[in-house]
Amino acid sequence: MPTRLLALCFLFLTISFPAFADGGKVEPIGAFADPSASEALKKALEPKGYRVSLADGSVLCEIWFPHAIVTGKTDAQGAVYTWLAESALIAVITFPKADIDFRKQGIKPGSYTLRYAVHPQDGNHLGISPIRDFLLLVPVAADQDPNAKFKFEELTTLSKKTSGSNHPSPMSIVSPEGISAWPSVFEDENGHLVFAARVKNGNSESPVAFVVKGVAEQ
């Protein structure tokens, strides 16, 4: 087969099939359109997102990233994503059916923003994850401005609307080191299902990875 034709066939294969890994798959979807979200939030997101399905074919979640994630600088010891700004909007995620967060708290079906946070060193958050930074789920109806900036206490208060408890609703961040497929979904050494993708931050792209199914070790 001529080299040019072989290259075209390879390109067709890479763009036409969803990414499978360890029982899950990722496939592209259209724009985010939840009526409970503000127009400002919808316009801040990329016109295409990702659907994450499990081995049985059921849809776990759908994810959309912003056109550009707000960058910052943190020197917090134990943080992995030091290029992210405090409370930056990382993504919007939709759960078609009830699920649980990383603390085993219930998540109702619906759409949530995922915002970046760093565990305070007060002892109350130790043992949740070996990585100090994480994502907090906030119902889109309570997070209408994608450019909003929140202090840690404000963000955790908003996230409690997701859990309906005295604790915010977290998703664990995973180091992108060693991941070679983007986007992809895979099971890590702890048995957690991890979603990984490259996101825009200004004129460049950066990798992000976080647990979409799995709970903290007790």
PDB file of C-alpha atoms in Angstrom:
ATOM      1  CA  MET A   1       0.000   0.000   0.000  1.00  0.00           C
ATOM      2  CA  PRO A   2       1.434   3.392  -0.916  1.00  0.00           C
ATOM      3  CA  THR A   3       2.768   5.377   2.044  1.00  0.00           C
ATOM      4  CA  ARG A   4       0.344   8.272   1.471  1.00  0.00           C
ATOM      5  CA  LEU A   5      -2.676   5.931   1.399  1.00  0.00           C
ATOM      6  CA  LEU A   6      -1.464   4.104   4.501  1.00  0.00           C
ATOM      7  CA  ALA A   7      -1.139   7.401   6.334  1.00  0.00           C
ATOM      8  CA  LEU A   8      -4.659   8.427   5.320  1.00  0.00           C
ATOM      9  CA  CYS A   9      -6.066   5.083   6.496  1.00  0.00           C
ATOM     10  CA  PHE A  10      -4.316   5.506   9.844  1.00  0.00           C
ATOM     11  CA  LEU A  11      -5.717   9.018  10.213  1.00  0.00           C
ATOM     12  CA  PHE A  12      -9.221   7.735   9.444  1.00  0.00           C
ATOM     13  CA  LEU A  13      -8.905   5.079  12.103  1.00  0.00           C
ATOM     14  CA  THR A  14      -7.665   7.507  14.738  1.00  0.00           C
ATOM     15  CA  ILE A  15     -10.478  10.020  14.243  1.00  0.00           C
ATOM     16  CA  SER A  16     -13.365   7.663  13.536  1.00  0.00           C
ATOM     17  CA  PHE A  17     -13.359   5.333  16.513  1.00  0.00           C
ATOM     18  CA  PRO A  18     -13.877   6.093  20.209  1.00  0.00           C
ATOM     19  CA  ALA A  19     -10.975   5.620  22.620  1.00  0.00           C
ATOM     20  CA  PHE A  20     -11.295   2.350  24.547  1.00  0.00           C
ATOM     21  CA  ALA A  21      -9.279   1.471  27.642  1.00  0.00           C
ATOM     22  CA  ASP A  22      -9.851  -1.013  30.469  1.00  0.00           C
ATOM     23  CA  GLY A  23     -13.566  -1.413  29.933  1.00  0.00           C
ATOM     24  CA  GLY A  24     -14.506   2.199  29.286  1.00  0.00           C
ATOM     25  CA  LYS A  25     -14.724   4.370  26.209  1.00  0.00           C
ATOM     26  CA  VAL A  26     -14.670   8.040  25.236  1.00  0.00           C
ATOM     27  CA  GLU A  27     -16.535   9.447  22.252  1.00  0.00           C
ATOM     28  CA  PRO A  28     -17.169  12.997  21.011  1.00  0.00           C
ATOM     29  CA  ILE A  29     -20.523  14.729  21.510  1.00  0.00           C
ATOM     30  CA  GLY A  30     -22.085  18.079  20.650  1.00  0.00           C
ATOM     31  CA  ALA A  31     -22.511  21.271  22.619  1.00  0.00           C
ATOM     32  CA  PHE A  32     -23.607  21.536  26.259  1.00  0.00           C
ATOM     33  CA  ALA A  33     -27.275  22.527  26.370  1.00  0.00           C
ATOM     34  CA  ASP A  34     -28.600  22.029  29.903  1.00  0.00           C
ATOM     35  CA  PRO A  35     -31.474  24.556  30.350  1.00  0.00           C
ATOM     36  CA  SER A  36     -30.544  25.078  34.013  1.00  0.00           C
ATOM     37  CA  ALA A  37     -27.193  26.594  33.000  1.00  0.00           C
ATOM     38  CA  SER A  38     -26.703  30.262  32.151  1.00  0.00           C
ATOM     39  CA  GLU A  39     -26.048  31.411  28.603  1.00  0.00           C
ATOM     40  CA  ALA A  40     -22.722  32.804  29.812  1.00  0.00           C
ATOM     41  CA  LEU A  41     -21.648  29.359  30.989  1.00  0.00           C
ATOM     42  CA  LYS A  42     -22.762  27.680  27.758  1.00  0.00           C
ATOM     43  CA  LYS A  43     -20.856  30.232  25.650  1.00  0.00           C
ATOM     44  CA  ALA A  44     -17.709  29.717  27.747  1.00  0.00           C
ATOM     45  CA  LEU A  45     -17.541  26.035  26.784  1.00  0.00           C
ATOM     46  CA  GLU A  46     -16.136  24.330  23.715  1.00  0.00           C
ATOM     47  CA  PRO A  47     -18.832  23.387  21.156  1.00  0.00           C
ATOM     48  CA  LYS A  48     -17.868  19.735  21.476  1.00  0.00           C
ATOM     49  CA  GLY A  49     -17.574  17.560  24.540  1.00  0.00           C
ATOM     50  CA  TYR A  50     -16.863  13.967  25.565  1.00  0.00           C
ATOM     51  CA  ARG A  51     -19.138  11.106  26.565  1.00  0.00           C
ATOM     52  CA  VAL A  52     -17.635   8.552  28.966  1.00  0.00           C
ATOM     53  CA  SER A  53     -19.279   5.117  28.886  1.00  0.00           C
ATOM     54  CA  LEU A  54     -18.670   1.987  30.933  1.00  0.00           C
ATOM     55  CA  ALA A  55     -17.963  -1.531  29.681  1.00  0.00           C
ATOM     56  CA  ASP A  56     -21.667  -2.421  29.751  1.00  0.00           C
ATOM     57  CA  GLY A  57     -22.423   0.457  27.385  1.00  0.00           C
ATOM     58  CA  SER A  58     -24.106   2.657  29.988  1.00  0.00           C
ATOM     59  CA  VAL A  59     -23.197   6.347  29.992  1.00  0.00           C
ATOM     60  CA  LEU A  60     -21.307   7.397  33.109  1.00  0.00           C
ATOM     61  CA  CYS A  61     -20.980  11.110  32.395  1.00  0.00           C
ATOM     62  CA  GLU A  62     -20.501  13.811  29.758  1.00  0.00           C
ATOM     63  CA  ILE A  63     -17.773  16.454  30.000  1.00  0.00           C
ATOM     64  CA  TRP A  64     -17.160  19.826  28.374  1.00  0.00           C
ATOM     65  CA  PHE A  65     -14.105  22.067  28.771  1.00  0.00           C
ATOM     66  CA  PRO A  66     -13.919  25.870  28.517  1.00  0.00           C
ATOM     67  CA  HIS A  67     -12.492  27.614  25.470  1.00  0.00           C
ATOM     68  CA  ALA A  68      -9.608  28.587  27.752  1.00  0.00           C
ATOM     69  CA  ILE A  69      -8.925  27.645  31.367  1.00  0.00           C
ATOM     70  CA  VAL A  70      -7.773  30.451  33.648  1.00  0.00           C
ATOM     71  CA  THR A  71      -4.166  29.929  34.671  1.00  0.00           C
ATOM     72  CA  GLY A  72      -2.466  31.024  37.834  1.00  0.00           C
ATOM     73  CA  LYS A  73       0.351  30.042  40.133  1.00  0.00           C
ATOM     74  CA  THR A  74       0.309  28.068  43.350  1.00  0.00           C
ATOM     75  CA  ASP A  75       3.294  27.034  45.426  1.00  0.00           C
ATOM     76  CA  ALA A  76       1.207  24.765  47.671  1.00  0.00           C
ATOM     77  CA  GLN A  77       3.313  21.774  48.664  1.00  0.00           C
ATOM     78  CA  GLY A  78       1.765  18.550  47.350  1.00  0.00           C
ATOM     79  CA  ALA A  79      -0.196  20.219  44.556  1.00  0.00           C
ATOM     80  CA  VAL A  80       0.207  18.804  41.036  1.00  0.00           C
ATOM     81  CA  TYR A  81      -1.640  21.320  38.855  1.00  0.00           C
ATOM     82  CA  THR A  82       0.305  24.376  39.972  1.00  0.00           C
ATOM     83  CA  TRP A  83      -0.515  26.228  36.742  1.00  0.00           C
ATOM     84  CA  LEU A  84      -4.231  26.496  37.588  1.00  0.00           C
ATOM     85  CA  ALA A  85      -5.796  29.538  39.207  1.00  0.00           C
ATOM     86  CA  GLU A  86      -7.687  29.164  42.481  1.00  0.00           C
ATOM     87  CA  SER A  87     -11.371  28.305  41.841  1.00  0.00           C
ATOM     88  CA  ALA A  88     -10.790  28.248  38.040  1.00  0.00           C
ATOM     89  CA  LEU A  89     -13.537  26.607  35.987  1.00  0.00           C
ATOM     90  CA  ILE A  90     -11.988  23.361  34.705  1.00  0.00           C
ATOM     91  CA  ALA A  91     -15.017  21.688  33.127  1.00  0.00           C
ATOM     92  CA  VAL A  92     -18.741  21.063  33.234  1.00  0.00           C
ATOM     93  CA  ILE A  93     -19.874  17.506  33.865  1.00  0.00           C
ATOM     94  CA  THR A  94     -23.321  15.935  33.465  1.00  0.00           C
ATOM     95  CA  PHE A  95     -24.437  12.735  35.195  1.00  0.00           C
ATOM     96  CA  PRO A  96     -27.462  11.105  33.501  1.00  0.00           C
ATOM     97  CA  LYS A  97     -28.229   9.096  36.634  1.00  0.00           C
ATOM     98  CA  ALA A  98     -27.414   9.234  40.343  1.00  0.00           C
ATOM     99  CA  ASP A  99     -23.796   8.627  41.289  1.00  0.00           C
ATOM    100  CA  ILE A 100     -21.375   9.207  44.183  1.00  0.00           C
ATOM    101  CA  ASP A 101     -18.413  11.540  44.608  1.00  0.00           C
ATOM    102  CA  PHE A 102     -14.911  10.727  45.871  1.00  0.00           C
ATOM    103  CA  ARG A 103     -16.161  10.864  49.493  1.00  0.00           C
ATOM    104  CA  LYS A 104     -19.019   8.389  48.745  1.00  0.00           C
ATOM    105  CA  GLN A 105     -21.573  11.206  48.926  1.00  0.00           C
ATOM    106  CA  GLY A 106     -24.559  11.077  46.602  1.00  0.00           C
ATOM    107  CA  ILE A 107     -24.686  13.074  43.369  1.00  0.00           C
ATOM    108  CA  LYS A 108     -28.095  13.679  41.840  1.00  0.00           C
ATOM    109  CA  PRO A 109     -28.573  13.425  38.066  1.00  0.00           C
ATOM    110  CA  GLY A 110     -27.781  16.766  36.461  1.00  0.00           C
ATOM    111  CA  SER A 111     -24.995  19.133  35.457  1.00  0.00           C
ATOM    112  CA  TYR A 112     -22.201  20.533  37.615  1.00  0.00           C
ATOM    113  CA  THR A 113     -19.259  22.836  37.223  1.00  0.00           C
ATOM    114  CA  LEU A 114     -15.858  21.470  38.219  1.00  0.00           C
ATOM    115  CA  ARG A 115     -13.709  24.121  39.887  1.00  0.00           C
ATOM    116  CA  TYR A 116     -10.112  23.865  41.055  1.00  0.00           C
ATOM    117  CA  ALA A 117      -9.214  23.930  44.752  1.00  0.00           C
ATOM    118  CA  VAL A 118      -6.357  23.003  47.081  1.00  0.00           C
ATOM    119  CA  HIS A 119      -6.812  21.200  50.404  1.00  0.00           C
ATOM    120  CA  PRO A 120      -6.047  23.508  53.346  1.00  0.00           C
ATOM    121  CA  GLN A 121      -3.423  22.268  55.777  1.00  0.00           C
ATOM    122  CA  ASP A 122      -5.795  22.135  58.736  1.00  0.00           C
ATOM    123  CA  GLY A 123      -5.909  18.352  59.148  1.00  0.00           C
ATOM    124  CA  ASN A 124      -9.588  18.082  58.175  1.00  0.00           C
ATOM    125  CA  HIS A 125      -8.870  16.920  54.644  1.00  0.00           C
ATOM    126  CA  LEU A 126      -5.950  14.606  55.240  1.00  0.00           C
ATOM    127  CA  GLY A 127      -6.287  11.043  53.936  1.00  0.00           C
ATOM    128  CA  ILE A 128      -8.723  11.874  51.158  1.00  0.00           C
ATOM    129  CA  SER A 129      -6.044  11.821  48.458  1.00  0.00           C
ATOM    130  CA  PRO A 130      -2.232  11.830  48.307  1.00  0.00           C
ATOM    131  CA  ILE A 131      -2.531  14.803  45.928  1.00  0.00           C
ATOM    132  CA  ARG A 132      -3.411  18.043  47.672  1.00  0.00           C
ATOM    133  CA  ASP A 133      -5.322  19.698  44.820  1.00  0.00           C
ATOM    134  CA  PHE A 134      -8.730  18.497  43.643  1.00  0.00           C
ATOM    135  CA  LEU A 135     -11.966  19.536  41.909  1.00  0.00           C
ATOM    136  CA  LEU A 136     -15.233  20.583  43.528  1.00  0.00           C
ATOM    137  CA  LEU A 137     -18.668  19.941  42.021  1.00  0.00           C
ATOM    138  CA  VAL A 138     -21.149  22.827  42.046  1.00  0.00           C
ATOM    139  CA  PRO A 139     -24.659  22.638  40.527  1.00  0.00           C
ATOM    140  CA  VAL A 140     -24.721  24.762  37.357  1.00  0.00           C
ATOM    141  CA  ALA A 141     -27.826  26.560  38.640  1.00  0.00           C
ATOM    142  CA  ALA A 142     -25.703  27.841  41.549  1.00  0.00           C
ATOM    143  CA  ASP A 143     -22.657  28.697  39.397  1.00  0.00           C
ATOM    144  CA  GLN A 144     -23.892  30.946  36.617  1.00  0.00           C
ATOM    145  CA  ASP A 145     -20.762  33.054  35.953  1.00  0.00           C
ATOM    146  CA  PRO A 146     -17.872  31.079  34.407  1.00  0.00           C
ATOM    147  CA  ASN A 147     -15.475  33.943  35.217  1.00  0.00           C
ATOM    148  CA  ALA A 148     -16.400  34.120  38.904  1.00  0.00           C
ATOM    149  CA  LYS A 149     -13.584  33.846  41.426  1.00  0.00           C
ATOM    150  CA  PHE A 150     -14.258  32.271  44.806  1.00  0.00           C
ATOM    151  CA  LYS A 151     -12.342  32.043  48.038  1.00  0.00           C
ATOM    152  CA  PHE A 152     -11.935  28.489  49.319  1.00  0.00           C
ATOM    153  CA  GLU A 153     -14.674  28.896  51.943  1.00  0.00           C
ATOM    154  CA  GLU A 154     -17.084  30.307  49.356  1.00  0.00           C
ATOM    155  CA  LEU A 155     -16.402  27.490  46.920  1.00  0.00           C
ATOM    156  CA  THR A 156     -16.850  24.758  49.512  1.00  0.00           C
ATOM    157  CA  THR A 157     -20.155  26.317  50.579  1.00  0.00           C
ATOM    158  CA  LEU A 158     -21.384  26.213  46.990  1.00  0.00           C
ATOM    159  CA  SER A 159     -20.206  22.619  46.598  1.00  0.00           C
ATOM    160  CA  LYS A 160     -22.250  21.563  49.626  1.00  0.00           C
ATOM    161  CA  LYS A 161     -25.306  22.195  47.439  1.00  0.00           C
ATOM    162  CA  THR A 162     -24.201  19.139  45.443  1.00  0.00           C
ATOM    163  CA  SER A 163     -23.726  16.801  48.396  1.00  0.00           C
ATOM    164  CA  GLY A 164     -26.586  18.169  50.510  1.00  0.00           C
ATOM    165  CA  SER A 165     -24.347  17.619  53.546  1.00  0.00           C
ATOM    166  CA  ASN A 166     -21.846  19.524  55.672  1.00  0.00           C
ATOM    167  CA  HIS A 167     -19.067  18.456  53.304  1.00  0.00           C
ATOM    168  CA  PRO A 168     -18.362  19.724  49.788  1.00  0.00           C
ATOM    169  CA  SER A 169     -18.469  17.287  46.868  1.00  0.00           C
ATOM    170  CA  PRO A 170     -14.975  16.494  45.497  1.00  0.00           C
ATOM    171  CA  MET A 171     -13.512  14.709  42.502  1.00  0.00           C
ATOM    172  CA  SER A 172      -9.933  13.543  42.821  1.00  0.00           C
ATOM    173  CA  ILE A 173      -7.272  14.899  40.462  1.00  0.00           C
ATOM    174  CA  VAL A 174      -4.674  12.496  39.055  1.00  0.00           C
ATOM    175  CA  SER A 175      -1.166  13.320  37.872  1.00  0.00           C
ATOM    176  CA  PRO A 176      -1.021  13.290  34.054  1.00  0.00           C
ATOM    177  CA  GLU A 177       2.497  11.854  34.129  1.00  0.00           C
ATOM    178  CA  GLY A 178       2.775   8.690  32.033  1.00  0.00           C
ATOM    179  CA  ILE A 179      -0.554   9.115  30.216  1.00  0.00           C
ATOM    180  CA  SER A 180      -0.043   8.864  26.453  1.00  0.00           C
ATOM    181  CA  ALA A 181      -3.578   8.834  24.976  1.00  0.00           C
ATOM    182  CA  TRP A 182      -5.696  11.984  24.833  1.00  0.00           C
ATOM    183  CA  PRO A 183      -8.614  11.840  25.370  1.00  0.00           C
ATOM    184  CA  SER A 184      -8.842   8.521  27.146  1.00  0.00           C
ATOM    185  CA  VAL A 185     -10.437   6.691  30.056  1.00  0.00           C
ATOM    186  CA  PHE A 186      -8.574   4.035  32.003  1.00  0.00           C
ATOM    187  CA  GLU A 187      -8.448   2.230  35.323  1.00  0.00           C
ATOM    188  CA  ASP A 188      -5.538   3.261  37.557  1.00  0.00           C
ATOM    189  CA  GLU A 189      -3.653   1.182  40.110  1.00  0.00           C
ATOM    190  CA  ASN A 190      -6.290   1.995  42.760  1.00  0.00           C
ATOM    191  CA  GLY A 191      -9.150   0.697  40.635  1.00  0.00           C
ATOM    192  CA  HIS A 192     -10.421   4.220  39.909  1.00  0.00           C
ATOM    193  CA  LEU A 193     -11.737   5.076  36.461  1.00  0.00           C
ATOM    194  CA  VAL A 194      -9.777   8.112  35.240  1.00  0.00           C
ATOM    195  CA  PHE A 195     -10.649  10.481  32.406  1.00  0.00           C
ATOM    196  CA  ALA A 196      -7.760  12.298  30.724  1.00  0.00           C
ATOM    197  CA  ALA A 197      -7.745  15.033  28.099  1.00  0.00           C
ATOM    198  CA  ARG A 198      -5.751  17.995  26.871  1.00  0.00           C
ATOM    199  CA  VAL A 199      -7.303  21.406  27.555  1.00  0.00           C
ATOM    200  CA  LYS A 200      -6.675  24.903  26.263  1.00  0.00           C
ATOM    201  CA  ASN A 201      -5.001  27.499  28.464  1.00  0.00           C
ATOM    202  CA  GLY A 202      -4.327  30.605  26.436  1.00  0.00           C
ATOM    203  CA  ASN A 203      -2.322  29.812  23.321  1.00  0.00           C
ATOM    204  CA  SER A 204      -1.210  26.369  24.477  1.00  0.00           C
ATOM    205  CA  GLU A 205      -2.631  23.086  25.763  1.00  0.00           C
ATOM    206  CA  SER A 206      -2.092  21.231  29.016  1.00  0.00           C
ATOM    207  CA  PRO A 207      -3.075  17.745  30.174  1.00  0.00           C
ATOM    208  CA  VAL A 208      -5.627  17.160  32.931  1.00  0.00           C
ATOM    209  CA  ALA A 209      -6.798  13.898  34.470  1.00  0.00           C
ATOM    210  CA  PHE A 210      -9.334  13.202  37.191  1.00  0.00           C
ATOM    211  CA  VAL A 211     -11.294  10.318  38.695  1.00  0.00           C
ATOM    212  CA  VAL A 212     -14.798   9.979  37.237  1.00  0.00           C
ATOM    213  CA  LYS A 213     -15.667   6.754  39.084  1.00  0.00           C
ATOM    214  CA  GLY A 214     -14.083   5.639  42.342  1.00  0.00           C
ATOM    215  CA  VAL A 215     -13.878   6.610  46.000  1.00  0.00           C
ATOM    216  CA  ALA A 216     -11.152   7.522  48.497  1.00  0.00           C
ATOM    217  CA  GLU A 217      -9.334   4.749  50.301  1.00  0.00           C
ATOM    218  CA  GLN A 218     -10.463   4.487  53.890  1.00  0.00           C
TER     219      GLN A 218
END
